[in-house]
Every structure is written in structure tokens, then in C-alpha cells.
XYZ file of C-alpha atoms in Angstrom:
231
model
C -45.638 -23.694 30.632
C -42.997 -20.959 30.324
C -43.758 -18.112 28.017
C -40.724 -18.842 25.793
C -41.857 -22.431 25.213
C -45.357 -21.249 24.350
C -43.945 -18.827 21.757
C -41.852 -21.596 20.204
C -44.879 -23.884 19.913
C -46.958 -21.057 18.472
C -44.333 -20.396 15.780
C -44.089 -24.092 15.037
C -47.840 -24.521 14.492
C -48.330 -21.221 12.655
C -49.409 -21.320 9.025
C -46.572 -20.647 6.597
C -47.098 -17.426 4.657
C -46.739 -17.790 0.906
C -47.011 -14.961 -1.574
C -48.810 -15.724 -4.787
C -46.838 -16.174 -7.977
C -47.324 -14.421 -11.287
C -50.436 -15.742 -13.101
C -49.810 -17.765 -16.231
C -51.546 -15.154 -18.410
C -49.079 -12.486 -17.207
C -45.943 -14.659 -17.333
C -44.560 -12.537 -20.175
C -44.276 -9.578 -17.762
C -41.709 -11.375 -15.627
C -41.616 -12.277 -11.941
C -44.290 -10.764 -9.740
C -42.829 -8.128 -7.391
C -42.768 -9.209 -3.747
C -43.135 -7.223 -0.558
C -39.377 -6.736 -0.169
C -39.243 -5.213 -3.662
C -41.992 -2.725 -2.766
C -40.151 -1.853 0.461
C -36.886 -1.115 -1.355
C -38.626 0.974 -3.995
C -40.675 2.947 -1.478
C -37.664 3.662 0.757
C -35.625 4.825 -2.225
C -38.441 7.101 -3.373
C -38.874 8.492 0.133
C -35.150 9.244 0.511
C -35.096 11.065 -2.840
C -38.198 13.051 -1.899
C -36.642 14.081 1.412
C -33.419 15.100 -0.299
C -35.265 17.259 -2.844
C -37.258 18.869 -0.026
C -34.047 19.650 1.884
C -32.392 21.148 -1.202
C -35.444 23.338 -1.834
C -35.353 24.529 1.772
C -31.647 25.415 1.491
C -32.262 27.283 -1.772
C -35.125 29.308 -0.250
C -33.260 30.149 2.964
C -29.883 30.864 1.360
C -28.116 34.032 2.421
C -27.154 36.184 -0.565
C -24.131 37.551 1.304
C -22.836 34.060 2.057
C -19.123 33.625 1.306
C -16.692 30.718 1.361
C -12.986 30.874 0.584
C -13.446 28.037 -1.925
C -15.447 30.467 -4.078
C -12.208 32.244 -4.927
C -10.592 29.048 -6.216
C -13.450 27.676 -8.369
C -15.646 28.753 -11.261
C -19.214 27.676 -12.107
C -20.024 26.880 -15.733
C -23.086 25.256 -17.291
C -21.028 22.617 -19.125
C -18.506 21.517 -16.466
C -20.054 22.755 -13.218
C -17.558 23.812 -10.554
C -13.982 23.751 -11.876
C -10.887 24.748 -9.854
C -9.066 27.842 -11.045
C -5.649 27.435 -9.441
C -4.803 24.557 -7.080
C -1.030 25.055 -6.990
C 0.358 26.135 -3.652
C 2.921 28.904 -3.460
C 5.805 28.440 -1.030
C 8.359 30.959 0.097
C 12.093 30.375 0.115
C 12.186 29.763 3.872
C 9.370 27.200 3.716
C 11.027 25.322 0.849
C 14.324 25.150 2.745
C 12.550 23.831 5.826
C 10.681 21.191 3.795
C 13.861 19.984 2.127
C 15.645 19.816 5.485
C 12.836 17.764 6.991
C 12.816 15.443 3.972
C 16.557 14.838 4.174
C 16.463 14.171 7.925
C 13.547 11.747 7.536
C 15.257 9.890 4.681
C 18.512 9.690 6.657
C 16.665 8.162 9.585
C 14.984 5.603 7.307
C 18.345 4.798 5.706
C 19.951 4.143 9.098
C 17.084 1.791 9.977
C 17.543 -0.086 6.699
C 21.323 -0.331 7.207
C 20.867 -1.788 10.698
C 18.345 -4.333 9.396
C 20.661 -5.264 6.519
C 23.547 -5.808 8.949
C 21.327 -7.990 11.141
C 20.195 -10.073 8.164
C 23.761 -10.474 6.910
C 24.926 -11.658 10.324
C 22.110 -14.221 10.483
C 22.510 -15.436 6.890
C 26.300 -15.259 6.722
C 26.975 -18.945 7.455
C 24.071 -20.374 5.432
C 24.457 -21.758 1.877
C 23.369 -18.919 -0.398
C 21.280 -18.820 -3.548
C 23.445 -17.086 -6.188
C 20.396 -15.603 -7.938
C 19.417 -13.378 -4.991
C 22.631 -12.893 -3.004
C 24.867 -9.862 -3.123
C 28.565 -9.897 -3.933
C 29.527 -8.790 -0.446
C 27.537 -11.561 1.293
C 29.226 -14.604 2.782
C 32.574 -14.993 4.574
C 35.801 -15.030 2.597
C 37.914 -18.168 2.720
C 41.427 -18.455 1.335
C 42.820 -21.871 0.361
C 46.422 -22.243 -0.843
C 47.052 -24.891 -3.518
C 49.979 -25.896 -5.655
C 48.394 -26.219 -9.100
C 45.371 -25.294 -11.172
C 43.984 -28.851 -11.130
C 44.146 -28.956 -7.350
C 42.383 -25.574 -7.172
C 39.541 -26.892 -9.332
C 39.169 -29.982 -7.139
C 39.109 -27.900 -3.939
C 36.589 -25.458 -5.420
C 34.204 -28.226 -6.513
C 34.498 -29.968 -3.137
C 33.717 -26.744 -1.279
C 30.671 -26.058 -3.449
C 29.277 -29.547 -2.838
C 30.207 -30.081 0.810
C 28.894 -26.826 2.290
C 25.212 -27.505 1.540
C 25.474 -31.248 2.269
C 27.240 -30.648 5.587
C 24.430 -28.362 6.723
C 21.574 -30.364 5.236
C 22.778 -33.832 6.300
C 21.754 -33.167 9.893
C 18.172 -32.236 8.923
C 15.154 -34.355 8.058
C 13.089 -33.853 4.912
C 10.455 -31.628 6.551
C 13.082 -29.667 8.435
C 15.154 -29.358 5.268
C 12.228 -27.898 3.294
C 11.477 -25.456 6.098
C 15.156 -24.541 6.328
C 15.431 -23.917 2.587
C 12.237 -21.820 2.521
C 13.443 -19.701 5.449
C 16.808 -19.294 3.760
C 15.216 -18.228 0.462
C 12.902 -15.762 2.212
C 15.823 -14.313 4.135
C 17.925 -13.704 1.039
C 14.935 -12.274 -0.823
C 14.261 -9.862 2.047
C 17.929 -8.912 2.113
C 17.908 -8.201 -1.636
C 14.784 -6.028 -1.305
C 16.287 -4.078 1.593
C 19.497 -3.489 -0.362
C 17.470 -2.080 -3.265
C 15.476 0.124 -0.889
C 18.681 1.422 0.700
C 20.035 2.369 -2.738
C 16.789 4.212 -3.565
C 16.951 6.075 -0.245
C 20.533 7.139 -0.943
C 19.516 8.408 -4.382
C 16.568 10.353 -2.920
C 18.830 11.925 -0.287
C 21.311 12.996 -2.955
C 18.553 14.546 -5.082
C 17.086 16.557 -2.204
C 20.519 17.653 -1.048
C 21.272 18.894 -4.570
C 17.974 20.816 -4.663
C 18.760 22.381 -1.295
C 22.196 23.475 -2.516
C 20.687 25.013 -5.647
C 18.092 26.825 -3.532
C 20.788 28.251 -1.267
C 22.997 29.353 -4.164
C 20.314 30.737 -6.525
C 16.831 31.062 -4.942
C 15.166 32.870 -7.861
C 15.824 30.003 -10.275
C 14.834 27.206 -7.933
C 11.563 28.427 -6.438
C 9.514 27.636 -9.550
C 11.022 24.191 -10.131
C 10.855 23.085 -6.485
C 7.226 24.126 -5.966
C 6.034 21.205 -8.133
C 7.854 18.767 -5.845
C 5.665 19.647 -2.840
C 2.276 20.236 -4.596
């Protein structure tokens, strides 16, 4: 008989170990602690004991001339412990100019990426029937129709509004139509979000460019107000 089979049979015929329950007279004290509870408690106590021993060793072997640069920036008090004294960074005029230049270049690069993605989305969604709640005014191709009267213009406008979606959707089945409409809605939603992000990027570029111009014209006034932007 292979050794593995013998071990399986031995486990199968072994007596099941059961821990005793809490006696009825001590039921008011709750559930009787099991072995796993003792293990958790003993390991926790041992880890705390080892930590206290290590802290005592560090306190006994501490060098009185020990120095860290963080000691200059913090203060020890009995009520609050270690509190920072001054966490604000001080930047020179050259460093602030360099930071603003890097910010503007990074934002310009992100704006160009967004503009290219917006152009790609517009080219893909240009011929699809749009949802007026999420589309932009500049989306969709322009179409000029010449009519002779106001009534004829109203008829042509209503026919265009009804025939464009039906002409596209008549060739699709129900499942394909639902998938098409969901893709169309997601595309216009993504386009709207990217347009908003592009506007925010333009505003951020204008703000940083204005700060850079102020720093170049009058450095003494701008150093204090620009330091908070980078801290």
C-alpha cells in the first residue's frame, strides 16, 4: 500500500477531536475560550512584550549627541507630542519661474491631447443622430434647404427630424438598435466630458500664464502669493 493511501486511511479512521463546551453552571460567563482564542491572545501579548523590550533597549543605548534634521522642524510637548513648527517650503524667484513654465508646458500638452481626441470623436459621431441633452452646438454637419414659405419650412424641418433616426435605425434589429443607441449615448457623453475638461485646461493655462507674467513684472509682490500654490 502506498504511503499516501495509508495516510488517507489513517485520517479517515482517526477519532474526531472535540473541545468541551462551557458547563451549564458557568453558562452566565459566556462561551468557553477555545485553543485558537488562547493562541491569538498569547501571540498578541508576546508581540507587545517584544516591542516594549525593544523600546527599552533603544532608550538605554540612545546616543545623547544624536541629531536628525526633523528635530529642527518639530517641537515636543506633553499635551500634543511632536508638532511641526513650519512646514511651508520657501522657493526662490528662479525656482518659481521654472515651476510655472513646467506647469504651462504640461497643461498645453494635455490640452493638445484632449483636442485631438475631441476631433476624433466628432468625426466618428458626426453622422449619427444626436441626443440634444448632451451634444454641443458645434456638433453635426450643417445642411441648408431652400423653401418658398414658412409652412413648407416647418414641414421640411419636421420630416428631417423624424427621418434621420428612422433611416439609420430601420436597417438594425432590436438588439443591434439597443447596442447602437447605448454606444451613441456613451460617445456623446464622453465628448461632453472631454469638452468640459478642455475648457478647464484652458482656464488653468491662463491662470498660470497670468501668474508668470506677474512674477516677471513684479517679483517682490508675487513670491509670497505663489508659494502657497506649490506647497
